[in-house]
Short mmCIF file of C-alpha atoms in Angstrom, two decimals:
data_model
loop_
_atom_site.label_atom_id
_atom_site.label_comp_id
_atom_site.label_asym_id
_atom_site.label_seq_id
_atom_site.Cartn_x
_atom_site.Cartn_y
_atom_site.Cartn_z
CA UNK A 553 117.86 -19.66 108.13
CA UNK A 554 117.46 -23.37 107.30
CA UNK A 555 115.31 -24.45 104.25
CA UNK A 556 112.94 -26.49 104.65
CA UNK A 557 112.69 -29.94 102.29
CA UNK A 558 109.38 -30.42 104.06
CA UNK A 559 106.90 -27.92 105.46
CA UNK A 560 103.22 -28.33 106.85
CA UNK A 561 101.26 -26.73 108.21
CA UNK A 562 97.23 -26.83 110.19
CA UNK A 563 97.57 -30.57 108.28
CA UNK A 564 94.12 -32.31 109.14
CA UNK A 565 93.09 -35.49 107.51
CA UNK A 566 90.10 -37.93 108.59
CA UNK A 567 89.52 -41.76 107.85
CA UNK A 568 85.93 -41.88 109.15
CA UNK A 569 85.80 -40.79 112.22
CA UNK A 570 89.23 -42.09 113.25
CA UNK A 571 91.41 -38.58 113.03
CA UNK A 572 94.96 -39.34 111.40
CA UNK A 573 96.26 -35.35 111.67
CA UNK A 574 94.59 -32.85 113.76
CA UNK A 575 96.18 -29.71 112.98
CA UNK A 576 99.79 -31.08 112.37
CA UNK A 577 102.68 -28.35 111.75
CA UNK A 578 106.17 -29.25 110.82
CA UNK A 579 109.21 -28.21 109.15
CA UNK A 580 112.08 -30.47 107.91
CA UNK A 581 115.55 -28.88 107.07
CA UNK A 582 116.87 -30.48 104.25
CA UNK A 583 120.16 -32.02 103.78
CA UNK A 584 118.81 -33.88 107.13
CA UNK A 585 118.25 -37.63 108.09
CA UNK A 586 114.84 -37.22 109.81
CA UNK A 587 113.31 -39.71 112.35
CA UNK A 588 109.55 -39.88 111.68
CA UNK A 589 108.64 -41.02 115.27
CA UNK A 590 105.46 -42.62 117.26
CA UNK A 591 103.69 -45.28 118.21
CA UNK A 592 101.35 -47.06 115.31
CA UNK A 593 98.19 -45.08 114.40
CA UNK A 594 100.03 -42.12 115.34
CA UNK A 595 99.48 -40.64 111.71
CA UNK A 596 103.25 -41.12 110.57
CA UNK A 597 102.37 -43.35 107.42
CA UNK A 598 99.70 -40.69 106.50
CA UNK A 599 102.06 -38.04 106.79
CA UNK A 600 104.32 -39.34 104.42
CA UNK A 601 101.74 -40.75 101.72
CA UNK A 602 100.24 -36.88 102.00
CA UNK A 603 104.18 -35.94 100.62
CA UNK A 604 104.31 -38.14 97.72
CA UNK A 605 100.28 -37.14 97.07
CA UNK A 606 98.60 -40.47 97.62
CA UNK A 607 96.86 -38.92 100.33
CA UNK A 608 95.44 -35.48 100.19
CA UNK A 609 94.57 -33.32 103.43
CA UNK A 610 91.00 -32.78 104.73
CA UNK A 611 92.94 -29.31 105.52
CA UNK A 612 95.98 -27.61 105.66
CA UNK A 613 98.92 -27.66 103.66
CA UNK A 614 102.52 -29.45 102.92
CA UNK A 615 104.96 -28.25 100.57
CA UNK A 616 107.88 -30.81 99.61
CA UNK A 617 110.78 -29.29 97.88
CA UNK A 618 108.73 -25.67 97.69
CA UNK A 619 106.35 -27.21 95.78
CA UNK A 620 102.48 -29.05 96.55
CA UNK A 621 102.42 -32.55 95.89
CA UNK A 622 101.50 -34.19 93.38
CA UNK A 623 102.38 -37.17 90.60
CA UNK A 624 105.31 -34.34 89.40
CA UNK A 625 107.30 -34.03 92.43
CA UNK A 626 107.60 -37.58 93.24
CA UNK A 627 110.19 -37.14 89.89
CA UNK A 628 112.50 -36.16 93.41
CA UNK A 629 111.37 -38.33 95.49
CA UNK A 630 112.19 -41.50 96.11
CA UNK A 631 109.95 -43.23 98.26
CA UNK A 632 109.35 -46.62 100.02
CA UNK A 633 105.55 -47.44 101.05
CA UNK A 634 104.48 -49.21 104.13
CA UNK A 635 103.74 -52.61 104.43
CA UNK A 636 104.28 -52.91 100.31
CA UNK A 637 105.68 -55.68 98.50
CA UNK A 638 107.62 -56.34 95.13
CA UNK A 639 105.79 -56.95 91.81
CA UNK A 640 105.41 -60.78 92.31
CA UNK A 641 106.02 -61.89 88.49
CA UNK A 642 109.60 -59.84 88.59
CA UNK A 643 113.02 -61.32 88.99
CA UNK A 644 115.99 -58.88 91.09
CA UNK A 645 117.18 -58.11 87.09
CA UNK A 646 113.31 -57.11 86.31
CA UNK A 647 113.10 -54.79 88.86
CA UNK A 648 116.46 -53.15 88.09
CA UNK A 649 114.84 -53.10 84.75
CA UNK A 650 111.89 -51.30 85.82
CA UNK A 651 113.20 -48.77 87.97
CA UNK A 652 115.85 -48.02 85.07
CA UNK A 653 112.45 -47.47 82.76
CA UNK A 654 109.92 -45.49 85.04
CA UNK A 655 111.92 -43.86 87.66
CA UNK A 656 113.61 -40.47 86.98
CA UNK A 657 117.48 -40.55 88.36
CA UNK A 658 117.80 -44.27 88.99
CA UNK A 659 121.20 -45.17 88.74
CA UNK A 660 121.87 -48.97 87.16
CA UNK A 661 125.15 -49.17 88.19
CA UNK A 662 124.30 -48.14 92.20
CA UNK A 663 121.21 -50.32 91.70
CA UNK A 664 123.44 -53.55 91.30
CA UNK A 665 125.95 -52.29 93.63
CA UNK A 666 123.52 -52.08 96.47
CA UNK A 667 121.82 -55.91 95.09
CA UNK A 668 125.81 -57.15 95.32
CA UNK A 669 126.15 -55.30 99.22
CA UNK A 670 122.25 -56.71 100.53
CA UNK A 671 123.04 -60.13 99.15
CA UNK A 672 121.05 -60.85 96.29
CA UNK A 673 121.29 -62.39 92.58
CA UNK A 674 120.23 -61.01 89.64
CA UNK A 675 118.05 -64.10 88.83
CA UNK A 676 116.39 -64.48 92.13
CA UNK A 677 112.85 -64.28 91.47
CA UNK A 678 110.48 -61.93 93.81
CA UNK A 679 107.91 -64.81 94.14
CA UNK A 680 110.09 -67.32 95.92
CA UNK A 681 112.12 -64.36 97.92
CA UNK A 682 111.64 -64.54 102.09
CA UNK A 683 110.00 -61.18 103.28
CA UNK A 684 113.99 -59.87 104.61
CA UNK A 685 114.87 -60.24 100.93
CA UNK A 686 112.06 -58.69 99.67
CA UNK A 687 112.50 -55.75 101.93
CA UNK A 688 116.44 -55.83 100.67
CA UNK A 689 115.15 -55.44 96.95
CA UNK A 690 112.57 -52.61 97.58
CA UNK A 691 115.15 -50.46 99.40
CA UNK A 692 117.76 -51.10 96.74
CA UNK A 693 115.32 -49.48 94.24
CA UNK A 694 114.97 -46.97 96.39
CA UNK A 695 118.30 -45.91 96.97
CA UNK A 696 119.40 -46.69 93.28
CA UNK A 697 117.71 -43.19 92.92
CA UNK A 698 119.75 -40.21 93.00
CA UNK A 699 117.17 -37.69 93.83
CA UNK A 700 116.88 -34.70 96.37
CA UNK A 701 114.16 -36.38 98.67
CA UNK A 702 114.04 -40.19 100.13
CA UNK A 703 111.10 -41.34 102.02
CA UNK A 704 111.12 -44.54 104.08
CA UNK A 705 107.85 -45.36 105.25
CA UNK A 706 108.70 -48.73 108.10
CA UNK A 707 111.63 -49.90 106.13
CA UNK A 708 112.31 -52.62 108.64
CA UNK A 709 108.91 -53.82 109.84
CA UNK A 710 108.71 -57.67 109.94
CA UNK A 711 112.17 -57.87 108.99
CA UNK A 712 115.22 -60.64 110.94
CA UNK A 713 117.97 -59.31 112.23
CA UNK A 714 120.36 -59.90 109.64
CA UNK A 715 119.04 -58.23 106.94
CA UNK A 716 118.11 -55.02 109.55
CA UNK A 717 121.65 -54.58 109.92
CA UNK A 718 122.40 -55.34 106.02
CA UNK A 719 119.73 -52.41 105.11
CA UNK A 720 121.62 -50.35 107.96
CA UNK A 721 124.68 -50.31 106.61
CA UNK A 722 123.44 -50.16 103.37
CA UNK A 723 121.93 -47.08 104.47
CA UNK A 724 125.02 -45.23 106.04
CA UNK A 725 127.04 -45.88 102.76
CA UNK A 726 124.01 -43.92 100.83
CA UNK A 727 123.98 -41.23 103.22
CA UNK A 728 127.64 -40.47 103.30
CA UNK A 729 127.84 -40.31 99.55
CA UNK A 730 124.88 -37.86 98.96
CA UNK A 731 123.47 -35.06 100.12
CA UNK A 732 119.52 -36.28 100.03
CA UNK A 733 116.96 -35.17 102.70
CA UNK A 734 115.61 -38.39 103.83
CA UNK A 735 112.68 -39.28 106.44
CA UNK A 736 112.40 -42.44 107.66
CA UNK A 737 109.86 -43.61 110.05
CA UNK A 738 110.32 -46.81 112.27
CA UNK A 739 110.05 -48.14 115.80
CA UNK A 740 114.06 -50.06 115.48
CA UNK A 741 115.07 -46.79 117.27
CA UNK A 742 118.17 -48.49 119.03
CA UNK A 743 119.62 -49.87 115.46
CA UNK A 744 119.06 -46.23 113.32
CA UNK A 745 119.34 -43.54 116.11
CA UNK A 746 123.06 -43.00 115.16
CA UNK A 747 121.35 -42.08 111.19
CA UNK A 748 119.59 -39.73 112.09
CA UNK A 749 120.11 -35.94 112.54
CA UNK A 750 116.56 -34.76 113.09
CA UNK A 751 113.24 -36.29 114.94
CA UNK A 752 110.10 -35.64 114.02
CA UNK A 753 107.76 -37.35 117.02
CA UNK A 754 104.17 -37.76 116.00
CA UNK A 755 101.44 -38.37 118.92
CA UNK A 756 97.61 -38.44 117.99
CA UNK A 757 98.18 -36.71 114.97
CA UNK A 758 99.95 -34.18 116.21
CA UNK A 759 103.90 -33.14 116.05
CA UNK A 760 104.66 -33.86 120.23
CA UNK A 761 108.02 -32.99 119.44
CA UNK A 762 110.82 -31.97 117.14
CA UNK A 763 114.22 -30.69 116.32
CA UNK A 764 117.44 -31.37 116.03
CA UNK A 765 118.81 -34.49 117.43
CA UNK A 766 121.83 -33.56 119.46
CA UNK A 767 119.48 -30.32 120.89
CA UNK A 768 117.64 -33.06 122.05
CA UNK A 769 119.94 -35.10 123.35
CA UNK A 770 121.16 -32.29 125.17
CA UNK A 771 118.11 -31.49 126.37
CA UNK A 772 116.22 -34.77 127.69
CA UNK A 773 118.49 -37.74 127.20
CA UNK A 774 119.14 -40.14 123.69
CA UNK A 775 116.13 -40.81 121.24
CA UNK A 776 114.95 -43.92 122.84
CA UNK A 777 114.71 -41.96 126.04
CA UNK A 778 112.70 -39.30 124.61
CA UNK A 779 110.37 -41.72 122.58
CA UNK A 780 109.62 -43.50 126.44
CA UNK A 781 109.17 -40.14 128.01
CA UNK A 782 106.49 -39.13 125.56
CA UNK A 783 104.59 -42.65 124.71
CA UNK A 784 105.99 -44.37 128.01
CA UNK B 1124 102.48 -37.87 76.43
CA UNK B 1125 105.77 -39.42 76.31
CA UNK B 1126 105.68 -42.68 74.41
CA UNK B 1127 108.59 -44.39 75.97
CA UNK B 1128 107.56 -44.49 79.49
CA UNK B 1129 103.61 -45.57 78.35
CA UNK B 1130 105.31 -48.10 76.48
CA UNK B 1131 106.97 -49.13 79.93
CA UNK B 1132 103.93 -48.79 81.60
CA UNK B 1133 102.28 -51.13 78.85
CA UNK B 1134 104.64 -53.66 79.05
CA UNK B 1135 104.66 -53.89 82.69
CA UNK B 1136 100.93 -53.89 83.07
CA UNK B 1137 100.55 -56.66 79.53
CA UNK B 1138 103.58 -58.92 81.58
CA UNK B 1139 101.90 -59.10 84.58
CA UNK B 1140 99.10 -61.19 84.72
CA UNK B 1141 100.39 -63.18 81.16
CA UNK B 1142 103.54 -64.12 83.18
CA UNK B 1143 100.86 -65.66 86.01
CA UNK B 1144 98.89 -67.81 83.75
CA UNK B 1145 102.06 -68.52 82.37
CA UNK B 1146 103.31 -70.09 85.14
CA UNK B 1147 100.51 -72.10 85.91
CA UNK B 1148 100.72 -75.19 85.11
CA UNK B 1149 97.31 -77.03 86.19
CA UNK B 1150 95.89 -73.98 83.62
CA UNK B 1151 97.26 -75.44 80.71
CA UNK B 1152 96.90 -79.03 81.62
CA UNK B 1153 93.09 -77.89 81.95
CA UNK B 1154 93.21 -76.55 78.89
CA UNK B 1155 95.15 -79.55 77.24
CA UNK B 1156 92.56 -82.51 78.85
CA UNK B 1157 89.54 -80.47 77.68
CA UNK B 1158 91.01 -80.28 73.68
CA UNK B 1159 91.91 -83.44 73.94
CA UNK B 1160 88.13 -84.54 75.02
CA UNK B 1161 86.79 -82.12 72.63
CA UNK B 1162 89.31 -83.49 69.82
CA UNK B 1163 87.97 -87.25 70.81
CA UNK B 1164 84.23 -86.45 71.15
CA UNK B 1165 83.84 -84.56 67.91
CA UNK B 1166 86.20 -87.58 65.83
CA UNK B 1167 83.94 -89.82 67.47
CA UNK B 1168 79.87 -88.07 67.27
CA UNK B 1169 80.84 -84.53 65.08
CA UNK B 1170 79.14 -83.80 61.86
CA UNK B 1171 76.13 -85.49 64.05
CA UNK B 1172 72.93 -82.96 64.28
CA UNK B 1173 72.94 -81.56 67.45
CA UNK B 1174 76.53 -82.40 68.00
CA UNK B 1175 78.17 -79.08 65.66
CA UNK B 1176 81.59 -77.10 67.05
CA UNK B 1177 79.85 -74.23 65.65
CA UNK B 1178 77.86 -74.09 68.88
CA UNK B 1179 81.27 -73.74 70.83
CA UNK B 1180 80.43 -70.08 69.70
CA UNK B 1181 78.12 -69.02 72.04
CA UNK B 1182 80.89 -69.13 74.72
CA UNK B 1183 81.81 -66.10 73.16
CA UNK B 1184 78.56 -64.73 74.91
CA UNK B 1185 80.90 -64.89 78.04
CA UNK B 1186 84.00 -63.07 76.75
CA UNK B 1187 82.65 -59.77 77.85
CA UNK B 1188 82.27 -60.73 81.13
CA UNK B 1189 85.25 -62.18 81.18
CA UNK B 1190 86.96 -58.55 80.62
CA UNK B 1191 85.02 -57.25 83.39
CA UNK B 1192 87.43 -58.87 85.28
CA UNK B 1193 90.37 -58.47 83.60
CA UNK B 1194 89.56 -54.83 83.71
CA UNK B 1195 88.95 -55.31 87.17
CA UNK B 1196 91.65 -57.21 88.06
CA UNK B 1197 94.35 -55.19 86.87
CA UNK B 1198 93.53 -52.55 89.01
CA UNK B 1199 92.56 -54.20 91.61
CA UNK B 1200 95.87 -56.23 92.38
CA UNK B 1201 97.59 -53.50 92.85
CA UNK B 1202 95.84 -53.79 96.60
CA UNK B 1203 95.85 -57.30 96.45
CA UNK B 1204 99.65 -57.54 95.85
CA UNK B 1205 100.33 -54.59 97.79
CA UNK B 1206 102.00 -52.60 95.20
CA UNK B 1207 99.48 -50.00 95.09
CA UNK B 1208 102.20 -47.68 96.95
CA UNK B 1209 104.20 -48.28 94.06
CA UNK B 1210 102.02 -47.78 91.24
CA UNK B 1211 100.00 -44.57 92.69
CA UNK B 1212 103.73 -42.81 93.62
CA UNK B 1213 105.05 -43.49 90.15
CA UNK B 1214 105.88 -39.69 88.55
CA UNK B 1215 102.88 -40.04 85.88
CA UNK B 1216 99.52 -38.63 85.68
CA UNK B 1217 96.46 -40.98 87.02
CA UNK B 1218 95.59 -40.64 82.79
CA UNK B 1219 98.60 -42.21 81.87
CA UNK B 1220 98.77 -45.12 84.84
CA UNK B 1221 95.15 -45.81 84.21
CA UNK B 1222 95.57 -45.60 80.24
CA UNK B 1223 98.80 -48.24 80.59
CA UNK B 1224 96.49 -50.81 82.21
CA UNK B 1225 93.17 -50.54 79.94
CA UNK B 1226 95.13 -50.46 76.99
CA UNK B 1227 97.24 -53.79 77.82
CA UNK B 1228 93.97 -55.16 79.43
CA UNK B 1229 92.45 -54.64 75.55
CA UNK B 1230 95.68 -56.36 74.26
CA UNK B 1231 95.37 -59.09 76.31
CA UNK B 1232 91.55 -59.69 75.59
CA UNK B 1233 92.02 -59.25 71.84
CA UNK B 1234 94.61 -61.82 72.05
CA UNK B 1235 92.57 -64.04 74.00
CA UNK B 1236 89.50 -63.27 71.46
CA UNK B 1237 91.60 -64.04 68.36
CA UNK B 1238 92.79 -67.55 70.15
CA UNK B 1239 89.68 -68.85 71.03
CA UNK B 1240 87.75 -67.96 67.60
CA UNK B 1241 91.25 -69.96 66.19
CA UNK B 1242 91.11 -72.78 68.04
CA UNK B 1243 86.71 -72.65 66.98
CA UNK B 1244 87.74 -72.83 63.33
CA UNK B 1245 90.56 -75.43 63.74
CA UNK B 1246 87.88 -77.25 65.59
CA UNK B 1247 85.32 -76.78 63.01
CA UNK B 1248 88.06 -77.74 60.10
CA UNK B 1249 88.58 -80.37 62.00
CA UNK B 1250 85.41 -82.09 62.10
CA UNK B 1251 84.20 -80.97 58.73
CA UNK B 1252 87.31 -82.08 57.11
CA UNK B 1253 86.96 -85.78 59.28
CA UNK B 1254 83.29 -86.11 58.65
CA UNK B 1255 83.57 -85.62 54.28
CA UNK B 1256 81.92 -82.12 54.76
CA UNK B 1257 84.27 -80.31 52.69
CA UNK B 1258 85.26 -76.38 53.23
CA UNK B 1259 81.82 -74.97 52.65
CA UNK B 1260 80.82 -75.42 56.30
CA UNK B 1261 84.46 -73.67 57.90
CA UNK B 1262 83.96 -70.95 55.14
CA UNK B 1263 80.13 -70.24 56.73
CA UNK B 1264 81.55 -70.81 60.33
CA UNK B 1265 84.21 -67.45 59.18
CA UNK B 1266 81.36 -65.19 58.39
CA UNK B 1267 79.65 -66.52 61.75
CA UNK B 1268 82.92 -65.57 63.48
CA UNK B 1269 83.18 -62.45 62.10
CA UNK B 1270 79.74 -61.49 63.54
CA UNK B 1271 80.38 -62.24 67.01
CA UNK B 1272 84.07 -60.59 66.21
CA UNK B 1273 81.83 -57.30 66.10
CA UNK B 1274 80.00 -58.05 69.04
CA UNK B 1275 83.03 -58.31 70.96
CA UNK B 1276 84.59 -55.47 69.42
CA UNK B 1277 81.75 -53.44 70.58
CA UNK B 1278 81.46 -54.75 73.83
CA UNK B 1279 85.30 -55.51 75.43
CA UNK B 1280 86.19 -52.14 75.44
CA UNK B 1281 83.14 -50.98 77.51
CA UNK B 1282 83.67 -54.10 79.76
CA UNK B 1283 87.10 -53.41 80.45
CA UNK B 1284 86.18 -50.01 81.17
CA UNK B 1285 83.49 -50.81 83.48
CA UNK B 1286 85.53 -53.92 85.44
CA UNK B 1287 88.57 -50.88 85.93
CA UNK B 1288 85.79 -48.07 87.19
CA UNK B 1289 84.06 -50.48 89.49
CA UNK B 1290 87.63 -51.29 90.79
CA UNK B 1291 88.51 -48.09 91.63
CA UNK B 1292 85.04 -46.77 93.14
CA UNK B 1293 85.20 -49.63 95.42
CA UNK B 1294 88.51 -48.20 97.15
CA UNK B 1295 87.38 -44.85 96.97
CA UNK B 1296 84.82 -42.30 98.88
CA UNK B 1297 82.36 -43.18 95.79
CA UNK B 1298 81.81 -47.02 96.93
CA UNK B 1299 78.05 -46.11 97.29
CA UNK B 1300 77.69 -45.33 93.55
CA UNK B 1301 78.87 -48.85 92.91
CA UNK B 1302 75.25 -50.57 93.09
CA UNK B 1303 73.49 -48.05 90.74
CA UNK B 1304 76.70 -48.92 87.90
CA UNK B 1305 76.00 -52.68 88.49
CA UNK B 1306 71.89 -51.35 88.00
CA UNK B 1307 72.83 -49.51 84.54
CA UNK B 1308 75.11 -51.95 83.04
CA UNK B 1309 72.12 -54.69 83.76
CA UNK B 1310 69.77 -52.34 81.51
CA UNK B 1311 72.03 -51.81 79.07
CA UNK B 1312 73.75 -55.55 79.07
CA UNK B 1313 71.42 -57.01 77.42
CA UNK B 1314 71.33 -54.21 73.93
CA UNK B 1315 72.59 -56.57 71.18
CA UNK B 1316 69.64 -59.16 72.24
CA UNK B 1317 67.17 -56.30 72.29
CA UNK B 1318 68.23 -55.33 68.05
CA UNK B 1319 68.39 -58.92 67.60
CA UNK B 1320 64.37 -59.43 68.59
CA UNK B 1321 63.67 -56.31 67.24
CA UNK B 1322 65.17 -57.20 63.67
CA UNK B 1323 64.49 -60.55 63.60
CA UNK B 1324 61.43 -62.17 61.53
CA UNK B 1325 58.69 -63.99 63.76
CA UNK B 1326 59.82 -67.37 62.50
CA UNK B 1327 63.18 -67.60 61.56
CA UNK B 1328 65.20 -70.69 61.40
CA UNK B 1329 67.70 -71.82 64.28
CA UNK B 1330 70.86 -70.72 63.61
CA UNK B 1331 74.16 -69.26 65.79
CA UNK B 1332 74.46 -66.44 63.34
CA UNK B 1333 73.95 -63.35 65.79
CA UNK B 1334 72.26 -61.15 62.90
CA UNK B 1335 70.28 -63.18 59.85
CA UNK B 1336 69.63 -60.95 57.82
CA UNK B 1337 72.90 -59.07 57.50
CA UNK B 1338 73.97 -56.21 60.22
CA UNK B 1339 71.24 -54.00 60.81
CA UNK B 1340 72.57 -50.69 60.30
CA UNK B 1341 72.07 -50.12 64.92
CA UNK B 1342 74.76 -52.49 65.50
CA UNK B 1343 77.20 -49.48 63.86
CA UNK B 1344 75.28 -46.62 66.42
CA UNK B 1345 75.48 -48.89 68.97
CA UNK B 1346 79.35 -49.83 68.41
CA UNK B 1347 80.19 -46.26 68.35
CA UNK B 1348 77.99 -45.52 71.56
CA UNK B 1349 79.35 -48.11 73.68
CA UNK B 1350 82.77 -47.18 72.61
CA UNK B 1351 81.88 -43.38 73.41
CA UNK B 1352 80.65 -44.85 77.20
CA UNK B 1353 84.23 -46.80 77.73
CA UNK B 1354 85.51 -43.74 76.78
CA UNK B 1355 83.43 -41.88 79.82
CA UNK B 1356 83.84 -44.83 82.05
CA UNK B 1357 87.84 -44.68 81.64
CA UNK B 1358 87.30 -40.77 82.67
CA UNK B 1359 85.07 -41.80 85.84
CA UNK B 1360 88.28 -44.19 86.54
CA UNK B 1361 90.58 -41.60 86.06
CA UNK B 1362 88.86 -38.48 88.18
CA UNK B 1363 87.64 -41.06 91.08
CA UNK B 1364 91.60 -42.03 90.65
CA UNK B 1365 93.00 -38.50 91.05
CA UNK B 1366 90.47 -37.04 93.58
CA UNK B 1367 88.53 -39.13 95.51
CA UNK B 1368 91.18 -42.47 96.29
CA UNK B 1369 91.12 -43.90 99.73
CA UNK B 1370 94.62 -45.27 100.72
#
């Protein structure tokens, strides 16, 4: 039997009366590249705050690496927030500098690697950076980290074409070189769907549907068909 | 508590806003027209009655409030920047994150404190030295300082502690409580005036010196009791932090 990097299960969690998880049940095998899939509001984000304990459940619970979460096991978990941007006051070198300092199994040497590959400069400062670059920096810190779980919470929302496909193939050279679980939720289905090995599709708070990618495929057609047969 | 990732934390938190102010420039050119007027106004009418630096002090009446919002505001651009997903994912206890920011808050406003009571006793130099006055007036204006010194001392640390806890109630599930904090600190604001009228003759002569007759030995209970309240507003910070965050 598979492991599972992420398991949850009855997950329930209210914002008011808007329901983000109503009884959500999941579990991730790890060593996979999982799709976190659905339309927006559909409770992915929440999801994967709940994982790195930002957001605890109303009910129900998730386990991430066999253990609850909480400020301790993001140590192994690298993670990438939605909609989040850079410390403003930083330069590319600053952040290098700070993800060296506070976050457990960054790698300096695969941090300026991946700067070289996305196409920024050391001295670049975050403040005058478009939001592509931005976006470029974050995920370099991110995958600087050499630790058993990576989250990507929308790593391309808002973000030109160019630098999609730069954080792409920056993306499948991580991936081939380590054996991370990693989730990563996003709507540029057509650009990733060759990344991933797992889907995870979220509807009203609820897992619709999931498994393993070529079962599905198999089963009812590629990703993008599956994603317009459930939300279509 | 590991030192060398606090100290990281510190850094990072004392950098951030410093490096903003930094970099603006119509601050310091504020900053550099108004010492320049001052400069010109007290060559011109200082050493006049009526027209003393010493009164510059009572600005200091504002520095708590002032660390309201520092205290506030380093919490509360982490939402504003949008690098509260950053912050509240970092692998450290809420104690440590929020300890990081109220200590380099305190840095800051000490550092801010000792500047401005500098540039008060360059001013008062200044004038004393330009007007024949000799040293006896700067060496009075140093005990003055002092005084207020204490009142600050007393005060930042609650102020920076209240500016962080109102931060963090307002993005949590404990917004409502926010009002009745706002009610309390009014009562309480106002505690160094209240010793002050208490202690003070009937007629006394006008003066900036906070305490006339030497400190009354309250300002010490009340020192260590506002110092014991940061202490229990930095745990209301912390707890709201840990258990009752909306994000």
């Amino acid at each position: 039997m598979t492991q599972s990097a992420i398991s949850a299960e009855d997950l329930c969690k209210r914002y008011g009366k808007k329901i983000a998880l109503a009884d959500f049940r999941v579990d991730i095998p790890r060593g996979t590249v999982t799709a976190i899939l659905g339309p927006n509001g559909a409770g992915k984000s929440t999801f994967m705050r709940m994982i790195t304990g930002m957001v605890r459940p109303d009910r129900g619970t998730v386990t991430v690496l066999g253990r609850k979460p909480s400020w301790k096991t993001n140590a192994s978990i690298a993670y990438l927030p939605d909609r989040a941007r850079w410390f403003g006051g930083h330069t590319v070198r600053q952040a290098v500098e700070w993800g060296s300092k506070l976050l457990p199994g960054f790698q300096t040497d695969r941090a300026w690697e991946l700067i070289d590959m996305l196409g920024l400069g050391a001295d670049q400062e975050v403040a005058g950076m478009s939001k592509g670059q931005e976006a470029r920096l974050m995920l370099a810190v991110c995958l600087a980290r050499d630790v058993p779980l990576l989250v990507l919470d929308e790593p391309f929302s808002g973000i030109d074409m160019l630098s999609r496909e730069k954080i792409v193939a920056a993306l499948i050279d991580s991936f081939s070189e380590r054996s991370q679980t990693v989730l990563i939720s996003t709507h540029e289905i057509a650009e990733t769907e060759s990344l991933f090995d797992y889907a995870v599709f979220f509807a009203e708070g609820r897992n619709a549907l999931s498994g393993d990618v070529e079962e599905l495929r198999a089963r009812r057609g590629s990703v993008q068909d599956i994603y317009r047969q459930l939300y279509g | 508590m590991n030192i060398g990732t606090f100290a990281h934390l510190f850094k990072h938190e004392f950098r951030m806003d410093i490096r903003r102010v930094y970099a603006r420039t119509w601050f310091w050119a504020y900053a550099a027209v108004i010492l320049a007027v001052l400069l010109v106004a007290l060559g011109v009418w200082g050493g006049r009655r009526g027209f003393n630096p010493q009164y510059l002090i009572y600005f200091m009446y504002a520095f708590p409030f002032f660390m309201i919002g520092v205290g506030h505001r380093a919490l509360n651009r982490e939402w504003s920047d949008q690098t509260y997903g950053w912050w509240l994912t970092l692998p450290y206890s809420r104690f440590r994150l929020l300890l990081a920011k109220f200590a380099a808050s305190l840095v800051q406003g000490m550092i801010l404190g000792v500047i401005a009571f500098g540039v008060l006793l360059v001013l008062v130099l200044y004038t004393s030295l330009l007007h024949g006055k000799g040293l006896g007036e700067a060496a009075d204006f140093v005990q003055i300082e002092l005084q207020y010194m204490l009142v600050t001392a007393a005060a930042v640390p609650f102020m920076t502690a209240l500016g962080m806890a109102a931060a963090i109630i307002w993005r949590s599930k404990a917004k409502g409580l926010l009002p009745l904090i706002w009610i309390v600190f009014g009562t309480l604001g106002n505690i160094f005036n209240w010793i002050n009228l208490y202690t003070r003759p009937e007629k006394s002569e006008s003066t900036v010196l906070l305490f006339q007759h030497g400190i009354p030995p309250e300002v010490w209970a009340v020192l260590a009791g506002m110092w014991l309240l940061a202490g229990g507003l930095f745990a209301v910070a912390v707890y709201i932090c840990k258990k009752h965050l909306i994000v």
